Amino acid sequence: MSNRQRPHAILAIALTALALNAGEAASQLITDAESMEACEVRRLGGGLDVPEWLAFASAPSLMPDATGRILLRAGQVAEITVLDADGGYVRTIGGKGEGPGEFTFIRDMGFTGDTLWLQNWPALHTSFFDSAGVHLKTERDLGPPSTGPNTQRTSIPLAGGRGFYIPPTGPHDEARVRLPMTVGSRSDESRDTLAFRWDDTDMSIAGVGTWAFRATVTPPIHRLDPEGHGIVIADWVPDRPETVTVRRFDEYGNLTRETAIGAELRPIPSGVKSAFIEEGMRKAEGPYESARRMGQRVPPSLRAAVEEGLLLPDFYAPIQSLLVTRAGRVWLRETMIADVYEGQWVVLGPDGEPEFRVSAPEGMVFRAVHGDRVWATGTTELDVPFIVVYELVRPGGCG
């Protein structure tokens, strides 16, 4: 049974009732890396009279190519938009349909070398395009459509005919299961396991439903190498996240680099935990009572089921997302806490050592990095999404 509600997000309720003082909320990976600043260079969209390709209903996904152009995917669309390094329109790629190079919706995008791939949803057919947007081929996926929750799966191309895979959950008793994150050849079923992740980290109650509601980020989290040459996985121990371990694997599953960074423990106060649980109970109460009246097997205590279903730890996660650049850098976004905005990112160099830290301007989320340019999204007071291009400079370098 699924009672999932979208959009997928850590809901605002858990962030509005949680006043922490600045001392409690300091979000710090333990590193003495120098600071950099992000200076605004250009703003795109967000107005009432903007070109169609800059009119977004939700924050777009952004991905740079090797030349610094940005590929933009905004919501459930069947084509992507290519912008030049200054934000000017170049072309669209894809389109609605069932033929080669056409899509129901584009679920994901990436590169294998210089070749762009776009993946369809719900059938995970993958189409490949050259740098001019010309369709090269389409690989038909033979597995079941990835409609979720039990059939949701990952099958993504990597360089050299390899792929990254997470299998579907399949039929089970609705208890959470751990799924292998694997790499292997796209031409056979041989797989090498890199890590394991939960099939679902949203609030889930067996026999009742699943909701797009989380207390904090549950590890591990991952990103593809921008050219398809492997996977970067960040992991920590949820019960005591004193260390974030960043592992880089190549497309053959070989561990090529491992970096461990200390993290300050930031306990989730009891009042904050109660706010998460109370909101979870409010969301689950109706479906829980309906299931109970229908004679379905439900947990005896809704409160205990919500607490367990939230995967609620004693400490906040040290990071909440990561980015990987073509230059081999890994950007780690430290977890933000309500009422104390920090927006800090710690950047690891190609050698795995901390290079610098930079703060995203309030309300902005860094989405893509190319060289010294950072592409971010934010929303206006009317909740209209827009894009900002920043340049990284040393402290005091913003004009």
XYZ file of C-alpha atoms in Angstrom:
399
model
C 0.000 0.000 0.000
C 1.280 3.464 -0.804
C -0.028 6.823 0.313
C 2.896 8.815 -1.037
C 2.385 12.526 -1.396
C 4.490 14.769 -3.677
C 6.474 16.912 -4.279
C 9.401 15.002 -2.827
C 10.937 17.194 -0.095
C 11.852 17.475 3.543
C 8.666 19.203 4.552
C 8.618 22.679 5.999
C 6.826 21.742 9.225
C 9.914 20.099 10.607
C 11.936 23.202 9.880
C 9.610 25.859 11.208
C 9.088 24.648 14.760
C 12.717 23.968 15.496
C 14.333 27.057 16.931
C 17.930 26.348 17.839
C 20.418 28.904 19.046
C 23.450 29.658 16.905
C 25.761 27.639 19.106
C 23.639 24.508 18.757
C 23.118 24.925 15.029
C 26.683 25.522 13.860
C 26.995 23.235 10.858
C 30.656 22.348 10.465
C 32.670 19.674 8.819
C 35.968 19.789 10.680
C 38.433 21.347 8.252
C 40.606 24.457 8.165
C 40.125 25.019 4.428
C 40.273 28.637 3.266
C 37.087 30.536 2.457
C 35.895 31.677 -0.947
C 33.004 33.947 -1.911
C 30.295 33.522 -4.546
C 29.703 36.753 -6.475
C 26.555 37.087 -8.567
C 27.316 37.446 -12.272
C 23.951 36.925 -13.929
C 20.311 36.208 -13.060
C 17.996 34.307 -15.399
C 14.208 34.003 -15.183
C 12.039 34.827 -12.203
C 10.140 37.641 -13.925
C 6.691 37.908 -15.456
C 7.960 38.440 -19.001
C 10.699 35.892 -19.643
C 11.424 33.564 -22.579
C 9.608 30.237 -22.490
C 12.798 28.311 -21.732
C 13.321 30.389 -18.551
C 9.740 30.044 -17.282
C 9.874 27.301 -14.637
C 7.149 25.772 -12.507
C 9.775 24.189 -10.237
C 13.517 24.534 -9.690
C 15.268 23.048 -12.758
C 18.012 20.446 -12.780
C 21.251 21.910 -14.176
C 24.243 20.090 -15.672
C 27.326 21.550 -17.418
C 28.942 19.992 -20.468
C 32.678 19.990 -21.206
C 32.528 23.468 -22.777
C 30.686 25.136 -19.905
C 27.274 25.179 -21.545
C 24.407 24.298 -19.209
C 21.782 21.652 -19.856
C 18.509 22.460 -18.168
C 15.660 20.093 -17.289
C 12.629 21.731 -15.693
C 10.071 19.349 -14.190
C 8.317 16.571 -16.082
C 9.358 17.482 -19.603
C 10.204 15.548 -22.766
C 13.045 17.825 -23.855
C 15.970 19.655 -22.282
C 17.247 23.151 -23.012
C 20.881 23.972 -23.722
C 22.161 27.385 -22.606
C 25.563 28.886 -23.372
C 27.979 29.847 -20.606
C 26.289 33.273 -20.339
C 22.777 31.844 -20.097
C 21.805 32.428 -23.735
C 19.542 29.984 -25.557
C 21.323 27.454 -27.800
C 18.862 24.640 -28.600
C 16.511 22.026 -27.216
C 17.170 18.285 -27.359
C 14.533 15.555 -27.292
C 10.799 15.861 -27.693
C 7.488 14.210 -26.892
C 6.817 10.871 -28.538
C 7.624 7.172 -28.652
C 10.245 7.119 -31.392
C 14.052 7.090 -31.160
C 15.278 10.154 -29.268
C 11.756 10.929 -27.999
C 10.378 10.639 -24.490
C 7.287 10.362 -22.346
C 9.189 12.288 -19.683
C 12.932 12.702 -19.207
C 13.768 11.135 -15.864
C 17.537 11.666 -15.805
C 20.468 12.945 -17.867
C 24.247 12.641 -17.941
C 27.320 12.031 -20.083
C 29.483 9.122 -21.095
C 32.594 10.975 -22.224
C 31.313 13.755 -24.526
C 28.134 11.874 -25.432
C 24.921 13.086 -23.814
C 22.366 10.554 -22.631
C 18.747 11.209 -21.689
C 16.618 8.576 -19.993
C 12.905 8.070 -20.482
C 10.327 7.438 -17.748
C 8.617 5.128 -16.808
C 10.224 2.707 -19.285
C 13.943 3.364 -18.817
C 14.929 3.604 -22.472
C 18.105 5.668 -22.882
C 18.852 7.856 -25.922
C 22.323 9.161 -26.803
C 23.140 12.455 -28.557
C 26.297 14.119 -29.861
C 27.514 17.590 -28.851
C 25.325 19.189 -31.538
C 22.204 17.480 -30.206
C 21.992 14.930 -33.008
C 20.435 11.622 -31.981
C 22.938 8.754 -32.184
C 21.102 5.717 -30.840
C 18.506 4.538 -28.339
C 19.048 1.602 -25.990
C 15.770 -0.141 -25.227
C 15.484 -1.163 -21.592
C 14.134 -4.689 -21.166
C 13.176 -4.401 -17.500
C 9.764 -3.472 -16.088
C 8.745 0.208 -16.066
C 10.119 2.082 -13.045
C 6.839 3.348 -11.660
C 7.502 2.873 -7.925
C 7.482 2.199 -5.154
C 8.156 -1.558 -5.478
C 9.184 -1.333 -9.156
C 11.372 1.773 -8.858
C 14.916 1.035 -9.979
C 18.064 2.638 -11.350
C 19.759 1.648 -14.616
C 22.138 4.394 -15.763
C 24.860 4.245 -18.438
C 28.500 4.807 -17.539
C 31.511 5.131 -19.815
C 32.980 2.105 -21.587
C 29.721 0.194 -21.892
C 29.326 0.015 -18.128
C 26.332 0.945 -16.003
C 25.190 1.909 -12.497
C 22.309 -0.100 -11.067
C 19.983 -0.220 -8.081
C 17.391 -3.018 -8.385
C 13.678 -2.619 -7.651
C 12.417 -3.562 -4.214
C 10.001 -6.107 -5.603
C 7.121 -7.711 -3.650
C 7.709 -7.725 0.110
C 5.860 -7.156 3.368
C 6.360 -3.354 3.184
C 9.158 -3.371 5.744
C 12.187 -1.454 4.507
C 14.861 -3.427 2.713
C 18.465 -2.601 1.825
C 19.285 -2.564 -1.864
C 22.738 -2.988 -3.432
C 24.248 -0.084 -5.380
C 26.184 -1.805 -8.157
C 28.196 -1.316 -11.326
C 28.640 -3.730 -14.201
C 28.557 -4.296 -17.939
C 25.421 -3.177 -19.766
C 25.606 -6.313 -21.862
C 25.325 -8.919 -19.079
C 24.065 -9.384 -15.537
C 27.431 -9.407 -13.732
C 27.469 -6.763 -10.979
C 29.931 -5.478 -8.363
C 28.388 -4.010 -5.206
C 29.689 -0.629 -4.011
C 27.341 0.050 -1.082
C 23.817 -0.568 0.209
C 20.960 1.876 0.652
C 17.411 1.717 1.975
C 14.762 1.244 -0.692
C 12.908 4.265 0.727
C 13.952 6.948 3.210
C 10.625 8.787 3.353
C 8.363 8.192 6.336
C 6.965 4.695 5.866
C 4.572 2.626 7.995
C 4.064 -1.001 7.015
C 0.449 -1.698 6.061
C -0.453 2.007 6.108
C 1.539 4.025 3.584
C 4.531 6.158 2.646
C 4.769 9.953 2.739
C 7.222 12.472 1.251
C 8.338 13.485 4.738
C 11.809 13.135 6.271
C 13.485 14.159 9.485
C 17.007 14.338 8.054
C 19.088 12.842 5.263
C 19.702 9.099 5.480
C 23.028 7.817 4.098
C 24.524 6.944 1.754
C 24.115 9.610 -0.931
C 25.759 9.422 -4.340
C 26.556 11.277 -7.563
C 27.755 10.120 -10.955
C 31.089 11.242 -12.321
C 30.259 14.025 -14.840
C 31.823 12.051 -17.718
C 30.466 8.687 -16.616
C 33.764 7.390 -15.242
C 32.314 6.105 -11.995
C 30.394 6.998 -8.848
C 31.086 9.126 -5.761
C 29.413 7.908 -2.552
C 29.288 9.824 0.739
C 28.459 7.788 3.848
C 28.313 8.112 7.630
C 26.922 6.274 10.659
C 23.467 7.791 11.366
C 23.539 6.896 15.082
C 26.791 8.816 15.581
C 27.849 10.763 12.478
C 31.294 11.864 13.627
C 32.884 11.166 10.245
C 31.819 11.581 6.631
C 33.573 9.112 4.337
C 33.717 10.008 0.647
C 34.574 7.112 -1.661
C 35.243 7.417 -5.364
C 34.787 4.334 -7.566
C 35.623 4.046 -11.245
C 33.213 2.565 -13.785
C 34.626 -0.908 -13.071
C 33.859 -0.708 -9.359
C 37.456 -0.117 -8.258
C 37.893 2.156 -5.240
C 40.178 4.922 -6.516
C 40.053 7.334 -3.571
C 38.721 7.482 -0.023
C 38.583 10.569 2.173
C 37.346 10.772 5.771
C 36.326 14.157 7.221
C 35.458 14.722 10.859
C 32.073 16.245 11.654
C 30.716 17.942 14.765
C 27.861 16.021 16.356
C 24.687 18.113 16.379
C 21.995 16.447 18.512
C 18.372 16.729 17.463
C 16.710 18.277 20.539
C 13.801 16.426 22.114
C 11.414 19.233 21.175
C 12.455 18.964 17.558
C 11.973 15.199 17.581
C 8.509 15.663 19.044
C 7.634 18.139 16.290
C 8.681 15.639 13.620
C 6.686 12.851 15.273
C 3.561 14.971 15.821
C 3.533 16.061 12.193
C 4.086 12.477 11.074
C 1.158 11.340 13.198
C -1.035 14.056 11.735
C -0.249 12.848 8.218
C -0.661 9.142 9.007
C -3.689 9.267 11.305
C -6.363 9.096 8.592
C -4.830 6.231 6.559
C -3.932 4.409 9.794
C -7.522 4.489 11.066
C -8.904 3.523 7.654
C -6.594 0.513 7.465
C -7.481 -0.525 11.016
C -11.234 -0.300 10.354
C -10.814 -2.409 7.226
C -9.227 -5.132 9.330
C -5.765 -4.728 7.868
C -2.768 -5.500 10.018
C -1.395 -2.241 11.429
C 1.143 -1.415 14.167
C -0.411 -1.262 17.663
C 1.002 2.212 18.389
C 0.803 4.944 15.729
C 3.321 7.106 17.564
C 5.902 4.318 17.788
C 5.274 3.436 14.129
C 5.826 7.036 13.058
C 9.027 7.331 15.071
C 10.360 4.144 13.513
C 9.045 5.051 10.077
C 10.893 8.374 10.100
C 14.300 6.711 10.569
C 14.687 9.396 13.241
C 18.261 9.426 14.589
C 19.667 11.248 17.604
C 21.846 13.521 15.458
C 21.407 15.608 12.348
C 23.115 14.323 9.217
C 26.442 16.129 8.671
C 25.753 16.746 4.961
C 22.607 16.840 2.852
C 23.869 16.675 -0.733
C 26.972 16.656 -2.912
C 28.174 17.752 -6.345
C 30.979 16.316 -8.484
C 32.830 18.436 -11.062
C 34.691 17.581 -14.260
C 37.875 18.825 -12.605
C 37.584 16.015 -10.040
C 36.356 18.124 -7.108
C 33.634 16.990 -4.727
C 31.379 19.627 -3.173
C 29.732 18.654 0.138
C 26.723 20.666 1.293
C 26.560 20.844 5.078
C 23.132 20.288 6.590
C 21.273 23.489 7.364
C 19.283 23.961 10.550
C 16.182 26.139 10.940
C 16.573 29.788 11.973
C 20.358 29.816 11.495
C 21.259 30.146 7.834
C 24.755 29.097 6.927
C 24.536 27.374 3.550
C 28.105 26.119 3.775
C 29.797 23.918 1.194
C 33.164 22.223 1.716
C 35.080 21.451 -1.469
C 37.476 18.519 -1.760
C 40.171 18.756 -4.416
C 41.062 16.052 -6.961
C 43.457 14.573 -4.389
C 40.618 14.244 -1.859
C 41.981 16.969 0.432
C 39.821 19.948 1.504
C 40.542 22.937 -0.770
C 38.099 25.626 0.340
C 34.663 26.318 1.754
C 32.047 28.678 0.345
C 28.643 29.832 1.527
C 25.643 29.873 -0.808
C 23.742 33.179 -0.554
C 20.610 32.842 1.541
C 17.749 31.190 -0.316
C 19.993 29.840 -3.071
C 20.902 26.214 -3.792
C 24.054 25.424 -5.754
C 23.123 23.000 -8.564
C 26.131 22.790 -10.912
C 29.781 23.868 -11.045
C 32.092 24.407 -14.012
C 35.495 25.985 -13.436
C 34.997 29.066 -11.272
C 31.312 29.401 -12.223
C 28.525 28.091 -10.006
C 24.951 27.772 -11.225
C 22.256 28.013 -8.543
C 18.486 28.223 -8.218
C 16.232 30.216 -5.936
C 12.643 31.461 -5.812
C 11.078 34.915 -5.750
C 8.675 36.107 -3.068
C 5.925 34.740 -5.327
C 7.630 31.295 -5.396
C 8.735 31.701 -9.005
C 12.002 29.787 -9.627
C 14.999 31.500 -11.208
C 18.671 30.792 -11.945
C 21.716 32.722 -10.748
C 25.258 32.351 -12.089
C 28.025 33.030 -9.542
C 31.760 33.419 -9.847
C 34.086 32.108 -7.144
C 36.520 34.714 -5.827
C 38.700 35.191 -2.773
C 37.181 37.015 0.224
C 36.562 40.674 -0.555
C 36.731 40.073 -4.304
C 33.075 40.796 -5.064
C 32.682 44.197 -6.671
